[in-house]
């Protein structure tokens, strides 16, 4: 799994053509990619939080609290929270980059960050679903799925780095995470079916993409402060979550619908 996450750095340095980025060496490109990759740590923290808290709970002794419906509920909210992280970080990169990427040369690759965040979101969903092959003593399936993800990463990088540079690394990681997530879901539905709300999850991910894009569109329509314009997408996402996930009760209180 770590090989799958880190191997693209070696491939980038090896397969990037000389002078692909004018005035930049392959080491410069590697530094830009590696430093921009650090900004995906926000999503990685959410993944680690699940792995160290929720996973042991659902792998523990079978109780009413850790049944399959609750695992589906946890996964549903995991996707919602990670979508907020994806949108929130992506639309605020214009100031986040100045805090975490002190050298302006690294800002050249800032466009890969939303892709890497989404890739980590898919990887996180894979981890939430991987409970099934641990519960059913089919952990070899995890190895098979991870190897398929590795093949996807390596093939994507080797084929597309000469044409697209470090953008190929980001998109290959996204493709790998998506493939692993889908395979894990299909395997889980066969050996240990869980009623995941995949339609709702897909809706929030598509909505997240639209919320990221909306800030760029609004700047051509109205002249408002950058911080407000860029975060309109976050407010739209919050609105949909409140409408679809909560019901309004008397006394100004919200209550979860599910």
Short mmCIF file of C-alpha atoms in Angstrom, two decimals, residues 91 209-224 226 229-230 232-233 236:
data_model
loop_
_atom_site.label_atom_id
_atom_site.label_comp_id
_atom_site.label_asym_id
_atom_site.label_seq_id
_atom_site.Cartn_x
_atom_site.Cartn_y
_atom_site.Cartn_z
CA UNK A 91 -11.42 26.75 -2.73
CA UNK A 209 -17.01 19.20 -7.70
CA UNK A 210 -19.62 21.76 -8.73
CA UNK A 211 -19.05 23.74 -5.52
CA UNK A 212 -15.32 23.95 -6.29
CA UNK A 213 -16.01 25.19 -9.80
CA UNK A 214 -18.68 27.71 -8.88
CA UNK A 215 -16.22 30.22 -7.40
CA UNK A 216 -14.40 30.49 -10.73
CA UNK A 217 -17.69 31.13 -12.55
CA UNK A 218 -19.00 33.74 -10.13
CA UNK A 219 -15.94 35.99 -10.56
CA UNK A 220 -17.16 36.79 -14.09
CA UNK A 221 -20.63 37.72 -12.82
CA UNK A 222 -20.13 39.82 -9.70
CA UNK A 223 -17.30 41.66 -8.00
CA UNK A 224 -17.13 40.48 -4.39
CA UNK A 226 -12.17 36.78 -3.01
CA UNK A 229 -16.61 34.32 -3.59
CA UNK A 230 -14.45 31.25 -3.26
CA UNK A 232 -19.80 30.26 -1.70
CA UNK A 233 -19.41 26.63 -2.73
CA UNK A 236 -23.98 25.67 -0.91
#
